[in-house]
Tab-separated table of C-alpha atoms in Angstrom:
chain	number	residue	atom	x	y	z
A	1	MET	CA	0.000	0.000	0.000
A	2	GLU	CA	2.868	2.363	0.794
A	3	PRO	CA	4.329	2.276	-2.765
A	4	LEU	CA	0.854	3.094	-4.112
A	5	ASN	CA	0.521	6.077	-1.777
A	6	ALA	CA	3.986	7.287	-2.754
A	7	LEU	CA	3.016	7.054	-6.420
A	8	LYS	CA	-0.170	9.014	-5.754
A	9	ARG	CA	1.859	11.743	-4.005
A	10	ILE	CA	4.208	11.953	-6.966
A	11	PHE	CA	1.348	12.388	-9.448
A	12	ARG	CA	-0.316	14.899	-7.116
A	13	ASN	CA	2.891	16.906	-6.889
A	14	ILE	CA	3.289	16.879	-10.668
A	15	ARG	CA	-0.301	18.041	-11.072
A	16	VAL	CA	0.195	20.851	-8.533
A	17	PHE	CA	3.408	21.932	-10.245
A	18	LEU	CA	1.730	22.095	-13.667
A	19	LEU	CA	-1.234	23.994	-12.245
A	20	MET	CA	1.120	26.572	-10.714
A	21	GLN	CA	2.754	27.006	-14.127
A	22	TRP	CA	-0.641	27.452	-15.727
A	23	TYR	CA	-1.813	30.116	-13.278
A	24	ALA	CA	1.530	31.918	-13.418
A	25	ALA	CA	1.214	32.092	-17.214
A	26	LYS	CA	-2.370	33.368	-16.914
A	27	GLU	CA	-1.188	36.101	-14.553
A	28	VAL	CA	1.563	37.156	-16.973
A	29	PHE	CA	-0.792	37.246	-19.969
A	30	ALA	CA	-3.471	39.211	-18.158
A	31	TYR	CA	-1.868	42.121	-20.033
A	32	ARG	CA	-1.461	40.415	-23.395
A	33	VAL	CA	0.134	43.190	-25.424
A	34	SER	CA	2.720	44.075	-22.789
A	35	ALA	CA	3.543	40.423	-22.105
A	36	SER	CA	3.831	39.628	-25.814
A	37	PHE	CA	6.264	42.493	-26.492
A	38	THR	CA	8.346	41.519	-23.449
A	39	MET	CA	8.538	37.875	-24.481
A	40	VAL	CA	9.490	38.770	-28.058
A	41	ALA	CA	12.268	41.037	-26.768
A	42	ILE	CA	13.594	38.303	-24.464
A	43	ALA	CA	13.332	35.719	-27.241
A	44	LEU	CA	15.767	37.744	-29.339
A	45	GLY	CA	18.526	37.389	-26.716
A	46	PRO	CA	19.984	34.029	-27.889
A	47	LEU	CA	20.098	35.339	-31.463
A	48	MET	CA	22.850	37.774	-30.481
A	49	ASN	CA	25.263	34.895	-29.876
A	50	PHE	CA	24.068	33.271	-33.108
A	51	VAL	CA	24.966	36.400	-35.072
A	52	PHE	CA	28.254	36.876	-33.224
A	53	ILE	CA	29.418	33.292	-33.847
A	54	THR	CA	28.351	33.498	-37.503
A	55	VAL	CA	30.360	36.680	-37.994
A	56	ILE	CA	33.431	35.235	-36.243
A	57	TYR	CA	33.423	32.102	-38.407
A	58	SER	CA	32.841	34.115	-41.574
A	59	VAL	CA	36.051	36.140	-41.078
A	60	SER	CA	38.262	33.594	-39.279
A	61	SER	CA	38.680	29.909	-38.481
A	62	GLY	CA	37.060	30.454	-35.068
A	63	ILE	CA	38.049	28.394	-32.034
A	64	GLY	CA	40.529	25.624	-32.723
A	65	GLY	CA	39.000	22.151	-32.670
A	66	TRP	CA	35.453	23.489	-32.828
A	67	SER	CA	33.528	23.861	-36.084
A	68	TYR	CA	30.877	26.503	-36.683
A	69	TYR	CA	27.943	24.195	-35.950
A	70	GLN	CA	29.629	22.703	-32.900
A	71	LEU	CA	30.142	26.112	-31.314
A	72	LEU	CA	26.642	27.112	-32.376
A	73	LEU	CA	25.248	24.064	-30.570
A	74	LEU	CA	27.225	24.953	-27.440
A	75	SER	CA	25.877	28.514	-27.581
A	76	GLY	CA	22.305	27.260	-28.019
A	77	VAL	CA	22.628	24.812	-25.125
A	78	ALA	CA	24.137	27.512	-22.882
A	79	SER	CA	21.268	29.915	-23.688
A	80	PHE	CA	18.726	27.172	-23.049
A	81	ILE	CA	20.236	26.254	-19.676
A	82	ILE	CA	20.344	29.866	-18.484
A	83	SER	CA	16.773	30.432	-19.693
A	84	MET	CA	15.496	27.358	-17.860
A	85	ALA	CA	17.437	28.331	-14.750
A	86	TRP	CA	15.617	31.682	-14.763
A	87	TYR	CA	12.342	29.867	-15.415
A	88	PHE	CA	12.642	27.587	-12.388
A	89	ALA	CA	14.800	29.605	-10.001
A	90	SER	CA	14.508	33.355	-10.518
A	91	PRO	CA	16.613	34.958	-7.725
A	92	TRP	CA	14.627	38.208	-7.830
A	93	THR	CA	11.311	36.416	-7.311
A	94	LEU	CA	12.546	34.251	-4.447
A	95	VAL	CA	14.363	37.073	-2.646
A	96	ASN	CA	11.455	39.514	-2.980
A	97	LEU	CA	9.076	36.924	-1.550
A	98	MET	CA	11.386	36.332	1.413
A	99	LYS	CA	11.815	40.064	2.044
A	100	GLN	CA	8.063	40.649	2.003
A	101	GLY	CA	7.033	37.480	3.839
A	102	GLY	CA	5.273	36.219	0.726
A	103	LEU	CA	7.083	32.882	0.839
A	104	ASP	CA	5.190	31.824	3.970
A	105	ILE	CA	2.106	30.586	2.151
A	106	TYR	CA	4.197	28.254	-0.008
A	107	LEU	CA	5.868	26.706	3.034
A	108	THR	CA	2.606	25.782	4.730
A	109	ARG	CA	0.991	23.942	1.832
A	110	PRO	CA	0.697	20.126	1.978
A	111	TYR	CA	3.338	19.463	-0.660
A	112	PRO	CA	7.131	19.883	-0.792
A	113	PRO	CA	8.319	23.501	-0.366
A	114	TYR	CA	11.118	22.765	-2.828
A	115	LEU	CA	8.525	22.013	-5.499
A	116	SER	CA	6.657	25.231	-4.752
A	117	ILE	CA	9.818	27.321	-4.998
A	118	LEU	CA	10.668	25.756	-8.361
A	119	SER	CA	7.295	27.036	-9.553
A	120	LEU	CA	8.122	30.668	-8.767
A	121	GLY	CA	10.551	31.434	-11.583
A	122	SER	CA	10.204	33.767	-14.543
A	123	ILE	CA	7.590	32.731	-17.124
A	124	TYR	CA	9.125	35.211	-19.570
A	125	SER	CA	12.283	33.099	-19.792
A	126	ALA	CA	10.337	30.440	-21.680
A	127	SER	CA	10.497	32.606	-24.812
A	128	SER	CA	14.311	32.647	-24.907
A	129	ALA	CA	14.295	28.904	-24.203
A	130	PHE	CA	12.236	28.342	-27.368
A	131	THR	CA	14.688	30.416	-29.411
A	132	SER	CA	17.559	28.405	-27.936
A	133	ILE	CA	15.819	25.148	-28.890
A	134	ALA	CA	15.526	26.405	-32.470
A	135	ILE	CA	19.279	27.127	-32.551
A	136	ILE	CA	20.020	23.693	-31.077
A	137	ALA	CA	17.824	22.010	-33.683
A	138	TYR	CA	19.508	23.968	-36.490
A	139	ALA	CA	23.000	23.018	-35.297
A	140	LEU	CA	22.079	19.343	-34.851
A	141	ALA	CA	20.429	19.202	-38.286
A	142	ASN	CA	23.713	20.312	-39.829
A	143	SER	CA	25.896	17.939	-37.803
A	144	SER	CA	26.790	14.317	-38.288
A	145	ILE	CA	26.022	12.555	-35.013
A	146	SER	CA	25.547	8.986	-33.824
A	147	PHE	CA	22.504	7.622	-32.029
A	148	MET	CA	23.992	6.788	-28.626
A	149	PRO	CA	25.934	10.067	-28.207
A	150	ALA	CA	22.692	11.891	-29.058
A	151	ILE	CA	20.810	10.031	-26.305
A	152	GLU	CA	23.623	10.699	-23.839
A	153	PHE	CA	23.590	14.363	-24.878
A	154	PHE	CA	19.958	14.896	-23.867
A	155	VAL	CA	20.260	12.855	-20.667
A	156	ALA	CA	23.397	14.761	-19.617
A	157	ILE	CA	21.642	18.089	-20.251
A	158	ALA	CA	18.698	17.029	-18.054
A	159	PHE	CA	20.898	16.007	-15.120
A	160	GLY	CA	23.227	18.972	-15.581
A	161	LEU	CA	20.304	21.403	-15.636
A	162	ALA	CA	18.857	19.893	-12.441
A	163	ALA	CA	22.246	20.222	-10.724
A	164	PHE	CA	22.696	23.822	-11.858
A	165	ILE	CA	19.201	24.842	-10.717
A	166	ALA	CA	19.826	23.227	-7.322
A	167	PHE	CA	23.112	25.134	-7.132
A	168	LEU	CA	21.406	28.411	-8.072
A	169	LEU	CA	18.779	28.035	-5.346
A	170	VAL	CA	21.473	27.455	-2.714
A	171	LEU	CA	23.521	30.378	-4.041
A	172	THR	CA	20.455	32.613	-3.839
A	173	MET	CA	19.823	31.604	-0.222
A	174	ILE	CA	23.476	32.100	0.791
A	175	LEU	CA	23.785	35.545	-0.798
A	176	TYR	CA	20.374	36.543	0.570
A	177	SER	CA	21.485	35.638	4.089
A	178	LEU	CA	24.573	37.831	3.587
A	179	PHE	CA	23.217	40.822	1.685
A	180	LYS	CA	19.386	40.548	1.767
A	181	SER	CA	19.486	41.098	-1.992
A	182	ALA	CA	19.367	39.175	-5.267
A	183	ARG	CA	21.701	41.557	-7.104
A	184	TRP	CA	24.840	39.490	-6.524
A	185	THR	CA	23.120	36.310	-7.701
A	186	GLN	CA	21.817	38.049	-10.824
A	187	ASN	CA	25.274	39.407	-11.668
A	188	LEU	CA	26.914	36.018	-11.145
A	189	MET	CA	24.291	34.384	-13.356
A	190	ASN	CA	25.191	36.795	-16.155
A	191	VAL	CA	28.861	35.852	-15.733
A	192	PHE	CA	28.067	32.120	-15.746
A	193	GLY	CA	25.991	32.509	-18.900
A	194	GLU	CA	28.742	34.406	-20.699
A	195	PHE	CA	31.463	31.901	-19.826
A	196	SER	CA	29.343	28.862	-20.715
A	197	THR	CA	28.872	30.054	-24.300
A	198	TYR	CA	32.403	28.927	-25.200
A	199	PRO	CA	34.356	25.677	-24.631
A	200	LEU	CA	35.662	25.471	-21.071
A	201	THR	CA	39.058	24.353	-22.350
A	202	ILE	CA	39.851	27.879	-23.561
A	203	TYR	CA	39.811	29.058	-19.920
A	204	GLY	CA	42.601	26.683	-18.921
A	205	VAL	CA	42.708	24.201	-16.055
A	206	MET	CA	41.477	26.691	-13.461
A	207	GLY	CA	38.502	27.800	-15.566
A	208	THR	CA	37.542	24.223	-16.324
A	209	PHE	CA	37.743	23.360	-12.615
A	210	ILE	CA	35.619	26.350	-11.561
A	211	PHE	CA	32.849	25.857	-14.131
A	212	SER	CA	32.770	22.079	-13.767
A	213	LEU	CA	33.051	21.512	-10.022
A	214	LEU	CA	32.545	24.759	-8.092
A	215	VAL	CA	29.882	26.094	-10.462
A	216	PRO	CA	28.281	23.096	-12.222
A	217	ILE	CA	27.092	24.933	-15.331
A	218	GLY	CA	29.661	23.033	-17.405
A	219	LEU	CA	27.822	19.796	-16.576
A	220	ALA	CA	24.792	21.113	-18.441
A	221	THR	CA	26.521	22.916	-21.315
A	222	TYR	CA	30.074	22.029	-22.299
A	223	TYR	CA	30.176	18.317	-21.440
A	224	PRO	CA	26.907	17.300	-23.163
A	225	VAL	CA	28.096	19.016	-26.347
A	226	ALA	CA	31.525	17.390	-26.029
A	227	ILE	CA	29.754	14.030	-25.640
A	228	ILE	CA	27.558	14.352	-28.723
A	229	TYR	CA	30.555	15.306	-30.864
A	230	GLU	CA	32.604	12.516	-29.248
A	231	LYS	CA	35.272	14.857	-27.895
A	232	THR	CA	35.384	12.925	-24.600
A	233	ASP	CA	35.975	9.323	-23.580
A	234	ALA	CA	33.261	6.727	-22.970
A	235	PHE	CA	33.191	7.203	-19.196
A	236	THR	CA	32.486	10.957	-19.242
A	237	PHE	CA	28.730	10.494	-19.563
A	238	PHE	CA	28.459	8.201	-16.545
A	239	ALA	CA	30.757	10.451	-14.515
A	240	ILE	CA	28.602	13.495	-15.310
A	241	VAL	CA	25.349	11.763	-14.344
A	242	ALA	CA	26.818	10.395	-11.098
A	243	PHE	CA	28.360	13.738	-10.163
A	244	ALA	CA	25.152	15.603	-11.015
A	245	ILE	CA	23.102	13.286	-8.775
A	246	ALA	CA	25.580	13.833	-5.929
A	247	LEU	CA	25.389	17.614	-6.378
A	248	ILE	CA	21.579	17.622	-6.543
A	249	THR	CA	21.438	15.686	-3.270
A	250	LEU	CA	24.006	17.931	-1.585
A	251	PHE	CA	22.416	21.190	-2.746
A	252	ARG	CA	18.939	19.973	-1.769
A	253	VAL	CA	20.171	19.328	1.794
A	254	LEU	CA	21.923	22.708	1.942
A	255	PHE	CA	18.877	24.519	0.584
A	256	GLU	CA	16.544	22.984	3.165
A	257	ARG	CA	19.022	23.849	5.907
A	258	TYR	CA	19.089	27.499	4.837
A	259	LEU	CA	15.313	27.490	4.453
A	260	LYS	CA	14.950	26.509	8.123
A	261	ASN	CA	16.595	29.808	9.028
A	262	TYR	CA	13.924	31.736	7.145
A	263	THR	CA	11.671	33.586	9.596
A	264	SER	CA	9.226	35.436	7.341
A	265	ALA	CA	9.744	39.046	6.189
A	266	ILE	CA	13.433	40.078	6.141
A	267	GLY	CA	14.241	36.807	7.932
């Protein structure tokens, strides 16, 4: 009976999560014209990297060891990951709720607080995610790839994204406890997004270490792309998944520990 109840809770939580997305979208599109213009403007963001990379490869050989479509895929994946991170874990939204005491209602509901907080991101970011998916599809359509690396590519992105979102939530809580602001988190996110657009190897050993281990954005961007183009060995995929699971578990524990220190408005 217990497994059946656990399964029912899982489906209930999924249903609640989807309903929160639906009502958040309805709130955003209450002002259709304004929301539409905002989403179009945000959707254009990933195209800037597309144009920049196209120009670079039209006047030079680009980055050594990386073809035009390979770097384009990396750029598209990086834009997608950042967009989805904003969608699920907007620092401004979470910090403003904590400062105003608005997070309280989400912590008293009969389903996991972590799930509720993942539902409080920026709906607008979905538009740039769609543009990023279009760039990814374009790059893949013009690349010669094998079946298994393609499967590993999508699986690695999923686990890497989950690890990065978990990291972002913890980072938001830590910086909020120090500065009572989301500004530092926002600025760091911009830095992470900029660095992840290019192969980590160009930043040397230290850069690779920072953006693979300390800041796990490389797990969701660089390594999946390296896998699909077979730039890594056969064990990289399994190492990424295992490491991502370990990070998700660690960051979940840290997040819940910081959340216990939350005491409503300004707390």
